[in-house]
Amino acid sequence: MSYLQLANVTKKFRSADNLETVALDQISLTVERGEFVAIVGPSGCGKSTLLQIVAGLIPASGGQVRLEGRVVTAPPPEAVYVFQQYNRSLFPWRRVLDNVAFAIEHQPSVSRAIARERARHFLSLVALDAHAEKFPWELSGGMQQRVAIARALTAEPSILLMDEPFSAVDALTRLNLQVLLLSIWERTKVTIVFVTHDVDEAIYLSDRVSVMTSSPATISEVLSVDVARPRRPIETREERRFLELRHYLLDRLLHTNADPA
Amino acid sequence: MLTRLRSRVVDVAPGAAFIAALLLCLEIAANSEWVNRALLPPPSSWALVVWDLIASGQFIAPLTETLLRLAAGFAIGVAAGTGLGLVMGYWRPFHDFMEPLVELMRPIPKAALVPAMVLFLGIGDSMKITSIALVVFFPMLINTVQGVRGTDPVMIDTARTFGYGSAAILWKIVFPAALPFIFAAMRVALGLGMVLAVLSEMVAGSGGMGFLILDMQRSFRVRQMYAWLVILAVVGLALTALLGAVERRVLHWGLTERPTGVKRTRGKD
């Protein structure tokens, strides 16, 4: 049995004028332990909603999410969700170190000293130990998202659910964060489901890319990314297979996306 | 530090000069009998009384009496209003249950309740402290509810993904997120609390600044009455400044220090 299984996950919203919209339509997907799976799709196709259902943050209207065989009804302890909006998910009243320690300080078995010690370890993993005593808003956007990643890792999850985590930083910072994330993934063997609207990013990072379409809001296909690892930020993007996949995916997304933006 | 002090002095200078000019006008008006000196003696004569009260130490007992009651009533009102506001703001069914009662009680001027409270609590400290607590309670409650409601859902979801339960989220996320609202309410509530502190002493009292102001007026010691008003004004100013200092210390992450460009935007996609 797969590590993460989505079976016919459906989400319906009722708008103010009582019209029902289908935000997610019968989505099925499996993810193996240790796998890096990207979900790529146009803005507003429901990628984030899907990820929040997997994280147990919102309930599905139909279908099931199973993590290690158990049905997800509340946020599972082994999963951590990383938000796109790092500046809203970090707490401005806590210093960087205490923001990271937040991940585990509520656990009864973890003392305050141990929480801070582990937080410091994961801060050094994202090369921010020198900024431990600063407040989040004193750091750049890319650094803030590294703090958020360190915080997620401190909880030592077996699966990271990342919602467009790099879409709010500049292009170069984004490349650096991608390299950092891959090195962490290779070291920790954590499973990652990564939502993005950036086709390059999806191919560069993942083992498989799931393509999501808007109407109907579902996963239309899943591609294996047969591009060799370790991936390198410049050379990988110049490989023939990378370019083929990029061409194919962009072609699919442009043609399934009904309204030309 | 010194430059900060200097810039602060520069900031308040025009306002202070305006007050001085107004007092000077009053002084001239009183001395040239444009106003009845018996009703409005010149400010310099109030100042002499203030000086006397301070030099002799006579101001201490009434001031302490009023301030202690204000402190007790304020503390009770803030604690109760904030506590209930957190629960009401966070837990919808409780909010819907309590809201009609709150909305019914809120518009009543709390001063109008003082006679009723005298019936139940007599004319002693408990009546006065209760009056102050009551008038402090409502702005605290309303603002705290608003602050709780305004908590960024991303912060709450962040706590949920790390396995935090409702009570921990309320204490560790919602409460600090609502603190700017809570402090804004405290500033309003402090002024209202002072009104009720003085008023309750006027209604039923044997001491305190409110009692003295009324007593001086009745015994036609008008200069003394104005002197106590001056002291009351200075005390109010000092308490507001104290609260401001506490607020700046607690809300250290506030917008003042934040570099521009860090926008807290809502929504995505």
Coordinates of C-alpha atoms in Angstrom, one line a residue:
Chain A
M1 CA 0.0 0.0 0.0
S2 CA 1.2 3.4 -0.9
Y3 CA 2.4 5.8 1.8
L4 CA -0.1 8.6 0.8
Q5 CA -3.3 7.7 -1.0
L6 CA -5.9 10.1 -2.3
A7 CA -9.1 8.4 -3.5
N8 CA -11.8 10.4 -5.3
V9 CA -11.2 13.5 -3.2
T10 CA -13.9 16.0 -4.0
K11 CA -14.4 19.5 -2.6
K12 CA -17.6 21.6 -3.2
F13 CA -18.1 25.1 -2.1
R14 CA -21.4 26.9 -1.8
S15 CA -21.2 30.5 -2.7
A16 CA -23.2 33.4 -1.2
D17 CA -25.9 33.1 -3.9
N18 CA -26.2 29.4 -3.0
L19 CA -24.5 28.2 -6.2
E20 CA -22.5 25.0 -5.8
T21 CA -19.0 25.0 -7.3
V22 CA -16.9 22.0 -7.6
A23 CA -13.4 23.0 -6.5
L24 CA -12.0 19.5 -6.7
D25 CA -13.4 16.8 -8.8
Q26 CA -12.7 13.2 -7.9
I27 CA -9.0 13.4 -7.5
S28 CA -6.9 10.3 -7.0
L29 CA -3.2 10.2 -6.5
T30 CA -0.7 8.0 -4.7
V31 CA 2.7 9.0 -3.3
E32 CA 5.4 6.6 -2.1
R33 CA 7.5 7.1 1.0
G34 CA 10.4 9.3 0.3
E35 CA 9.1 10.5 -3.0
F36 CA 9.1 14.1 -4.3
V37 CA 5.9 14.8 -6.1
A38 CA 5.0 18.1 -7.6
I39 CA 1.5 19.2 -8.4
V40 CA 1.5 21.8 -11.1
G41 CA -1.4 23.7 -12.5
P42 CA -2.8 27.2 -13.3
S43 CA -3.7 29.7 -10.6
G44 CA -7.0 29.0 -9.0
C45 CA -7.3 25.4 -10.1
G46 CA -7.6 24.2 -6.5
K47 CA -4.0 23.0 -5.9
S48 CA -3.8 24.7 -2.5
T49 CA -7.2 23.4 -1.5
L50 CA -6.2 19.9 -2.3
L51 CA -3.0 20.2 -0.3
Q52 CA -4.9 21.6 2.7
I53 CA -7.2 18.6 2.6
V54 CA -4.2 16.3 2.6
A55 CA -2.9 18.2 5.6
G56 CA -6.1 17.8 7.4
L57 CA -6.6 21.5 7.7
I58 CA -10.0 21.5 5.8
P59 CA -12.3 18.5 5.3
A60 CA -13.1 17.0 1.9
S61 CA -16.7 16.9 0.7
G62 CA -16.1 13.4 -0.6
G63 CA -13.5 10.8 -1.1
Q64 CA -10.6 9.9 1.2
V65 CA -7.1 10.8 2.1
R66 CA -5.1 8.0 3.7
L67 CA -1.6 8.5 5.2
E68 CA 0.1 5.2 6.1
G69 CA -3.3 3.6 5.8
R70 CA -5.0 5.9 8.3
V71 CA -7.8 8.2 7.1
V72 CA -6.9 11.8 7.6
T73 CA -9.6 13.8 9.5
A74 CA -7.4 16.2 11.4
P75 CA -3.8 17.4 10.9
P76 CA -1.7 14.2 11.3
P77 CA 1.4 14.5 13.5
E78 CA 3.7 13.2 10.8
A79 CA 2.7 15.9 8.2
V80 CA 3.7 19.5 8.2
Y81 CA 2.2 22.2 5.9
V82 CA 4.5 25.0 4.6
F83 CA 2.6 28.1 3.6
Q84 CA 3.3 30.3 0.6
Q85 CA 2.9 33.4 2.8
Y86 CA 5.9 33.1 5.1
N87 CA 5.3 36.6 6.4
R88 CA 1.9 35.6 7.7
S89 CA 2.9 32.2 9.0
L90 CA 5.8 33.4 11.1
F91 CA 4.8 35.0 14.3
P92 CA 6.1 38.6 14.5
W93 CA 6.2 38.6 18.3
R94 CA 8.6 35.7 18.4
R95 CA 12.3 35.7 17.6
V96 CA 13.5 33.5 14.8
L97 CA 14.7 30.8 17.2
D98 CA 11.4 30.8 19.1
N99 CA 9.5 30.7 15.8
V100 CA 11.3 27.5 14.9
A101 CA 11.0 26.0 18.4
F102 CA 7.2 26.6 18.2
A103 CA 7.1 23.4 16.1
I104 CA 7.8 21.2 19.1
E105 CA 7.6 23.2 22.3
H106 CA 4.0 22.1 23.0
Q107 CA 4.9 18.5 23.0
P108 CA 4.8 17.2 26.6
S109 CA 8.0 15.2 26.2
V110 CA 10.0 18.2 24.9
S111 CA 11.5 20.7 27.4
R112 CA 12.0 24.3 26.5
A113 CA 15.7 23.9 26.5
I114 CA 15.5 20.8 24.2
A115 CA 13.0 22.6 21.9
R116 CA 15.4 25.5 21.5
E117 CA 18.4 23.2 21.0
R118 CA 16.7 21.3 18.2
A119 CA 15.4 24.6 16.7
R120 CA 19.0 25.8 16.6
H121 CA 20.1 22.6 14.9
F122 CA 17.6 23.0 12.1
L123 CA 18.3 26.7 11.8
S124 CA 21.9 25.9 11.1
L125 CA 20.7 23.4 8.4
V126 CA 19.2 26.4 6.5
A127 CA 22.3 28.5 7.4
L128 CA 20.4 30.9 9.6
D129 CA 21.9 30.2 13.0
A130 CA 23.5 33.6 13.0
H131 CA 20.0 35.2 12.9
A132 CA 18.4 33.2 15.7
E133 CA 17.9 36.2 17.9
K134 CA 16.4 38.5 15.3
F135 CA 12.7 39.0 14.6
P136 CA 11.3 37.6 11.4
W137 CA 10.5 41.0 9.9
E138 CA 14.2 41.9 10.2
L139 CA 15.0 39.2 7.6
S140 CA 14.6 39.2 3.8
G141 CA 11.7 37.2 2.2
G142 CA 14.0 34.3 1.2
M143 CA 15.4 34.1 4.7
Q144 CA 11.9 34.1 6.2
Q145 CA 10.9 31.2 4.1
R146 CA 14.1 29.4 5.2
V147 CA 13.0 30.0 8.8
A148 CA 9.6 28.5 7.9
I149 CA 11.3 25.5 6.4
A150 CA 13.6 25.1 9.5
R151 CA 10.5 25.2 11.6
A152 CA 8.8 22.6 9.5
L153 CA 11.8 20.3 9.7
T154 CA 12.1 20.8 13.5
A155 CA 8.9 18.8 13.9
E156 CA 10.7 16.0 12.1
P157 CA 7.8 15.2 9.8
S158 CA 7.8 12.2 7.5
I159 CA 5.9 14.2 4.9
L160 CA 6.2 17.9 4.0
L161 CA 3.3 19.6 2.2
M162 CA 4.6 22.7 0.5
D163 CA 2.2 25.2 -1.0
E164 CA 4.0 27.3 -3.6
P165 CA 6.6 28.0 -1.0
F166 CA 9.0 29.9 -3.3
S167 CA 6.5 31.9 -5.4
A168 CA 6.8 35.1 -3.3
V169 CA 10.6 35.4 -3.5
D170 CA 12.8 36.8 -6.3
A171 CA 14.1 34.5 -9.1
L172 CA 17.6 34.0 -7.8
T173 CA 16.6 33.4 -4.3
R174 CA 14.1 30.9 -5.6
L175 CA 16.9 29.0 -7.3
N176 CA 18.9 28.9 -4.1
L177 CA 15.9 27.7 -2.1
Q178 CA 15.3 24.9 -4.6
V179 CA 18.9 23.7 -4.2
L180 CA 18.6 23.9 -0.5
L181 CA 15.3 22.0 -0.5
L182 CA 16.7 19.2 -2.6
S183 CA 19.8 18.8 -0.3
I184 CA 17.5 18.7 2.7
W185 CA 15.2 16.2 1.0
E186 CA 18.2 13.9 0.1
R187 CA 19.5 14.1 3.6
T188 CA 16.3 13.6 5.6
K189 CA 14.5 11.2 3.2
V190 CA 11.3 13.1 3.9
T191 CA 8.4 12.7 1.5
I192 CA 7.4 16.0 -0.2
V193 CA 4.3 17.0 -2.0
F194 CA 5.0 20.3 -3.6
V195 CA 2.4 22.6 -5.2
T196 CA 3.6 25.1 -7.8
H197 CA 2.5 26.9 -10.9
D198 CA 6.0 27.0 -12.2
V199 CA 6.7 24.1 -14.6
D200 CA 10.5 24.5 -14.4
E201 CA 10.4 24.3 -10.7
A202 CA 8.2 21.2 -10.8
I203 CA 10.5 19.3 -13.1
Y204 CA 13.7 20.4 -11.5
L205 CA 12.6 19.3 -8.0
S206 CA 10.4 16.2 -8.4
D207 CA 10.3 12.5 -9.2
R208 CA 6.8 12.8 -10.6
V209 CA 4.7 15.8 -11.8
S210 CA 0.9 15.7 -11.5
V211 CA -0.8 18.0 -13.9
M212 CA -3.9 19.7 -12.5
T213 CA -6.5 21.4 -14.7
S214 CA -9.2 23.9 -13.8
S215 CA -12.3 22.7 -15.5
P216 CA -12.8 20.0 -14.5
A217 CA -10.6 20.6 -11.4
T218 CA -8.8 17.4 -11.4
I219 CA -5.4 15.7 -12.0
S220 CA -5.4 15.0 -15.7
E221 CA -2.1 13.0 -15.8
V222 CA 1.0 12.1 -13.9
L223 CA 4.4 12.2 -15.5
S224 CA 7.6 10.5 -14.4
V225 CA 10.5 12.9 -14.4
D226 CA 13.3 10.7 -15.8
V227 CA 16.0 13.3 -15.3
A228 CA 19.1 12.2 -13.5
R229 CA 19.9 13.2 -9.9
P230 CA 21.7 14.9 -8.3
R231 CA 20.1 17.8 -10.1
R232 CA 22.1 21.0 -10.7
P233 CA 20.5 24.4 -11.0
I234 CA 21.9 25.3 -14.3
E235 CA 23.0 22.1 -16.1
T236 CA 19.8 20.1 -15.3
R237 CA 17.7 22.8 -16.9
E238 CA 19.7 22.4 -20.1
E239 CA 19.3 18.7 -20.5
R240 CA 17.3 17.5 -23.4
R241 CA 14.9 15.4 -21.3
F242 CA 14.2 18.4 -19.1
L243 CA 13.4 20.6 -22.1
E244 CA 11.2 17.9 -23.6
L245 CA 9.2 17.6 -20.4
R246 CA 9.0 21.3 -20.0
H247 CA 7.7 21.6 -23.6
Y248 CA 5.2 18.9 -23.1
L249 CA 3.9 20.3 -19.8
L250 CA 3.7 23.9 -20.9
D251 CA 1.8 22.7 -24.0
R252 CA -0.6 20.8 -21.9
L253 CA -1.2 23.6 -19.4
L254 CA -1.7 26.3 -22.1
H255 CA -4.2 24.2 -24.0
T256 CA -6.2 22.9 -21.1
N257 CA -6.5 26.2 -19.5
A258 CA -9.6 27.5 -21.1
D259 CA -9.2 31.3 -20.7
P260 CA -6.1 32.7 -22.3
A261 CA -4.6 34.9 -19.6
Chain B
M1 CA 18.9 58.4 23.9
L2 CA 19.7 62.1 24.3
T3 CA 18.8 62.9 20.7
R4 CA 15.6 61.0 21.1
L5 CA 14.8 63.1 24.2
R6 CA 15.6 66.3 22.3
S7 CA 13.4 65.4 19.4
R8 CA 10.6 64.6 21.8
V9 CA 11.0 68.0 23.4
V10 CA 10.9 69.6 19.9
D11 CA 7.7 67.6 19.2
V12 CA 5.8 68.7 22.2
A13 CA 7.0 72.3 22.2
P14 CA 4.3 73.9 20.0
G15 CA 1.5 72.2 21.9
A16 CA 2.9 73.2 25.3
A17 CA 3.3 76.8 24.1
F18 CA -0.3 76.8 23.1
I19 CA -1.4 75.6 26.6
A20 CA 0.8 78.3 28.2
A21 CA -0.8 80.9 25.9
L22 CA -4.3 79.8 26.9
L23 CA -3.4 79.9 30.6
L24 CA -2.0 83.4 30.1
C25 CA -5.2 84.5 28.4
L26 CA -7.2 83.1 31.4
E27 CA -4.8 84.9 33.8
I28 CA -5.3 88.3 31.9
A29 CA -9.1 87.7 31.7
A30 CA -9.3 87.0 35.4
N31 CA -7.1 89.9 36.5
S32 CA -8.9 92.4 34.3
E33 CA -12.3 91.2 35.6
W34 CA -13.5 90.1 32.2
V35 CA -14.7 87.0 34.0
N36 CA -16.0 86.8 37.5
R37 CA -12.9 86.1 39.7
A38 CA -15.0 84.4 42.3
L39 CA -15.9 81.7 39.7
L40 CA -12.6 81.7 37.8
P41 CA -9.7 82.9 39.8
P42 CA -6.4 83.4 37.8
P43 CA -4.4 80.2 37.1
S44 CA -1.4 81.6 39.0
S45 CA -3.6 81.4 42.2
W46 CA -4.4 77.7 41.4
A47 CA -0.7 77.1 40.9
L48 CA 0.0 78.4 44.4
V49 CA -2.5 76.0 45.9
V50 CA -1.1 73.1 43.9
W51 CA 2.3 74.0 45.2
D52 CA 1.0 74.1 48.8
L53 CA -0.7 70.7 48.4
I54 CA 2.5 69.2 47.1
A55 CA 4.9 70.9 49.5
S56 CA 2.7 69.9 52.5
G57 CA 2.2 66.4 51.2
Q58 CA -1.6 66.9 51.5
F59 CA -2.1 65.7 48.0
I60 CA -0.9 62.2 48.7
A61 CA -3.8 60.7 50.7
P62 CA -6.7 61.6 48.3
L63 CA -4.5 60.8 45.2
T64 CA -3.6 57.4 46.6
E65 CA -7.2 56.6 47.5
T66 CA -8.5 57.4 44.1
L67 CA -5.6 55.7 42.3
L68 CA -5.9 52.5 44.3
R69 CA -9.6 52.2 43.5
L70 CA -8.9 53.0 39.8
A71 CA -6.1 50.4 39.7
A72 CA -8.3 47.7 41.3
G73 CA -11.3 48.5 39.1
F74 CA -9.2 48.8 35.9
A75 CA -7.4 45.5 36.6
I76 CA -10.7 43.6 37.2
G77 CA -12.3 45.2 34.1
V78 CA -9.4 44.5 31.8
A79 CA -9.0 40.9 33.0
A80 CA -12.7 40.1 32.7
G81 CA -13.2 42.0 29.4
T82 CA -10.1 40.5 27.8
G83 CA -10.8 37.0 29.1
L84 CA -14.4 36.9 28.0
G85 CA -13.5 38.6 24.8
L86 CA -11.0 35.9 23.9
V87 CA -13.5 33.2 24.5
M88 CA -16.3 35.0 22.7
G89 CA -14.2 35.9 19.7
Y90 CA -12.8 32.4 19.4
W91 CA -15.8 30.3 20.0
R92 CA -18.7 31.2 17.8
P93 CA -21.6 29.5 19.7
F94 CA -20.6 31.3 22.9
H95 CA -20.5 34.6 21.0
D96 CA -24.0 34.1 19.6
F97 CA -25.2 33.2 23.1
M98 CA -23.7 36.2 24.8
E99 CA -23.9 38.9 22.1
P100 CA -27.6 40.0 22.7
L101 CA -26.9 40.6 26.4
V102 CA -23.7 42.4 25.6
E103 CA -25.4 44.6 23.0
L104 CA -28.2 45.4 25.5
M105 CA -25.8 46.3 28.3
R106 CA -23.3 48.2 26.2
P107 CA -25.2 51.4 25.4
I108 CA -26.2 52.0 29.0
P109 CA -24.0 54.9 30.3
K110 CA -22.3 53.0 33.2
A111 CA -22.6 56.2 35.3
A112 CA -26.4 55.6 35.3
L113 CA -25.8 52.3 37.0
V114 CA -24.1 53.9 40.0
P115 CA -27.3 54.6 42.0
A116 CA -28.4 51.0 41.5
M117 CA -25.0 49.7 42.6
V118 CA -25.2 51.9 45.7
L119 CA -28.3 49.9 46.6
F120 CA -26.5 46.6 46.4
L121 CA -23.0 47.5 47.4
G122 CA -23.4 50.5 49.6
I123 CA -21.2 53.6 49.3
G124 CA -17.9 52.0 50.0
D125 CA -15.0 50.8 48.0
S126 CA -16.8 47.8 46.5
M127 CA -19.3 50.0 44.8
K128 CA -16.7 52.3 43.4
I129 CA -14.4 49.6 42.2
T130 CA -17.3 47.7 40.6
S131 CA -18.4 50.9 38.8
I132 CA -14.9 51.4 37.4
A133 CA -14.6 47.7 36.5
L134 CA -17.9 47.8 34.6
V135 CA -17.1 50.8 32.5
V136 CA -13.7 49.3 31.7
F137 CA -15.1 45.9 30.9
F138 CA -17.1 46.8 27.7
P139 CA -14.5 48.4 25.5
M140 CA -12.1 45.7 26.5
L141 CA -14.7 43.0 25.6
I142 CA -15.7 44.5 22.2
N143 CA -12.1 45.2 21.1
T144 CA -10.8 41.9 22.2
V145 CA -13.5 40.1 20.2
Q146 CA -12.6 42.2 17.2
G147 CA -8.9 41.5 17.7
V148 CA -9.5 37.7 18.0
R149 CA -11.7 37.8 14.8
G150 CA -8.9 39.6 13.0
T151 CA -6.2 36.9 13.7
D152 CA -4.7 35.8 10.5
P153 CA -6.1 32.4 9.6
V154 CA -2.6 31.4 8.2
M155 CA -1.2 31.8 11.7
I156 CA -3.9 29.6 13.2
D157 CA -3.4 26.9 10.5
T158 CA 0.3 27.0 11.1
A159 CA -0.3 26.1 14.7
R160 CA -2.8 23.4 13.7
T161 CA -0.4 21.8 11.3
F162 CA 2.1 21.4 14.2
G163 CA -0.6 19.7 16.2
Y164 CA -1.7 22.5 18.5
G165 CA -5.1 22.2 20.1
S166 CA -7.7 25.0 20.5
A167 CA -6.7 26.1 24.0
A168 CA -3.0 26.4 23.1
I169 CA -3.9 28.2 19.9
L170 CA -6.0 30.7 21.9
W171 CA -3.2 31.4 24.3
K172 CA -0.1 31.3 22.1
I173 CA -1.5 32.7 18.8
V174 CA -4.8 34.4 19.2
F175 CA -4.0 36.3 22.4
P176 CA -0.7 37.9 21.2
A177 CA -2.3 38.6 17.8
A178 CA -5.1 40.5 19.5
L179 CA -2.8 42.4 21.8
P180 CA -2.7 45.6 19.7
F181 CA -6.5 45.7 19.9
I182 CA -6.4 45.0 23.6
F183 CA -4.0 47.9 24.2
A184 CA -6.0 50.3 22.1
A185 CA -9.0 49.3 24.2
M186 CA -7.0 49.9 27.4
R187 CA -6.3 53.4 26.4
V188 CA -10.0 54.1 25.9
A189 CA -10.9 52.2 29.1
L190 CA -8.4 54.1 31.2
G191 CA -10.1 57.4 30.4
L192 CA -13.5 56.0 31.1
G193 CA -12.2 54.4 34.4
M194 CA -11.0 57.8 35.6
V195 CA -14.4 59.3 34.9
L196 CA -16.1 56.7 37.0
A197 CA -13.5 56.8 39.7
V198 CA -14.1 60.6 40.1
L199 CA -17.8 60.4 39.6
S200 CA -18.4 57.5 42.1
E201 CA -16.5 59.6 44.7
M202 CA -18.8 62.5 44.0
V203 CA -21.9 60.4 44.4
A204 CA -20.9 58.8 47.6
G205 CA -17.6 59.5 49.2
S206 CA -15.6 60.7 52.1
G207 CA -12.3 61.0 50.4
G208 CA -10.5 60.8 47.1
M209 CA -10.0 63.5 44.4
G210 CA -13.6 63.4 43.1
F211 CA -15.0 63.9 46.6
L212 CA -12.6 66.8 47.2
I213 CA -13.4 68.6 44.0
L214 CA -17.1 68.5 44.8
D215 CA -16.5 69.4 48.4
M216 CA -14.3 72.4 47.5
Q217 CA -17.0 73.6 45.1
R218 CA -19.7 73.3 47.7
S219 CA -17.7 75.1 50.3
F220 CA -16.8 77.7 47.7
R221 CA -13.1 77.1 47.9
V222 CA -12.8 77.6 44.2
R223 CA -9.0 78.0 43.9
Q224 CA -8.7 74.6 45.7
M225 CA -11.2 73.1 43.3
Y226 CA -9.2 74.2 40.3
A227 CA -6.0 73.0 41.9
W228 CA -7.4 69.5 42.3
L229 CA -8.5 69.6 38.6
V230 CA -5.0 70.5 37.7
I231 CA -3.6 67.5 39.7
L232 CA -6.3 65.3 38.1
A233 CA -5.2 66.4 34.6
V234 CA -1.5 65.7 35.4
V235 CA -2.3 62.3 36.9
G236 CA -4.4 61.4 33.8
L237 CA -1.5 62.4 31.6
A238 CA 1.0 60.4 33.6
L239 CA -1.2 57.3 33.6
T240 CA -1.7 57.5 29.8
A241 CA 2.1 57.9 29.4
L242 CA 2.7 54.9 31.6
L243 CA 0.2 52.8 29.6
G244 CA 1.9 54.0 26.4
A245 CA 5.3 52.9 27.8
V246 CA 4.0 49.5 28.7
E247 CA 2.4 49.1 25.3
R248 CA 5.6 50.0 23.5
R249 CA 7.4 47.4 25.6
V250 CA 4.9 44.6 25.1
L251 CA 4.1 45.3 21.5
H252 CA 7.8 45.5 20.5
W253 CA 7.0 43.9 17.2
G254 CA 4.7 46.7 16.3
L255 CA 4.7 48.6 13.1
T256 CA 7.0 51.4 14.4
E257 CA 10.1 49.3 14.1
R258 CA 9.1 47.3 11.0
P259 CA 10.9 48.3 7.8
T260 CA 8.6 49.5 5.1
G261 CA 7.9 47.1 2.3
V262 CA 6.8 44.3 4.6
K263 CA 3.2 44.1 3.8
R264 CA 0.7 41.9 5.5
T265 CA -1.5 41.1 2.7
R266 CA -4.5 38.8 2.8
G267 CA -5.7 36.2 0.4
K268 CA -3.8 34.4 -2.4
D269 CA -4.2 33.1 -5.9

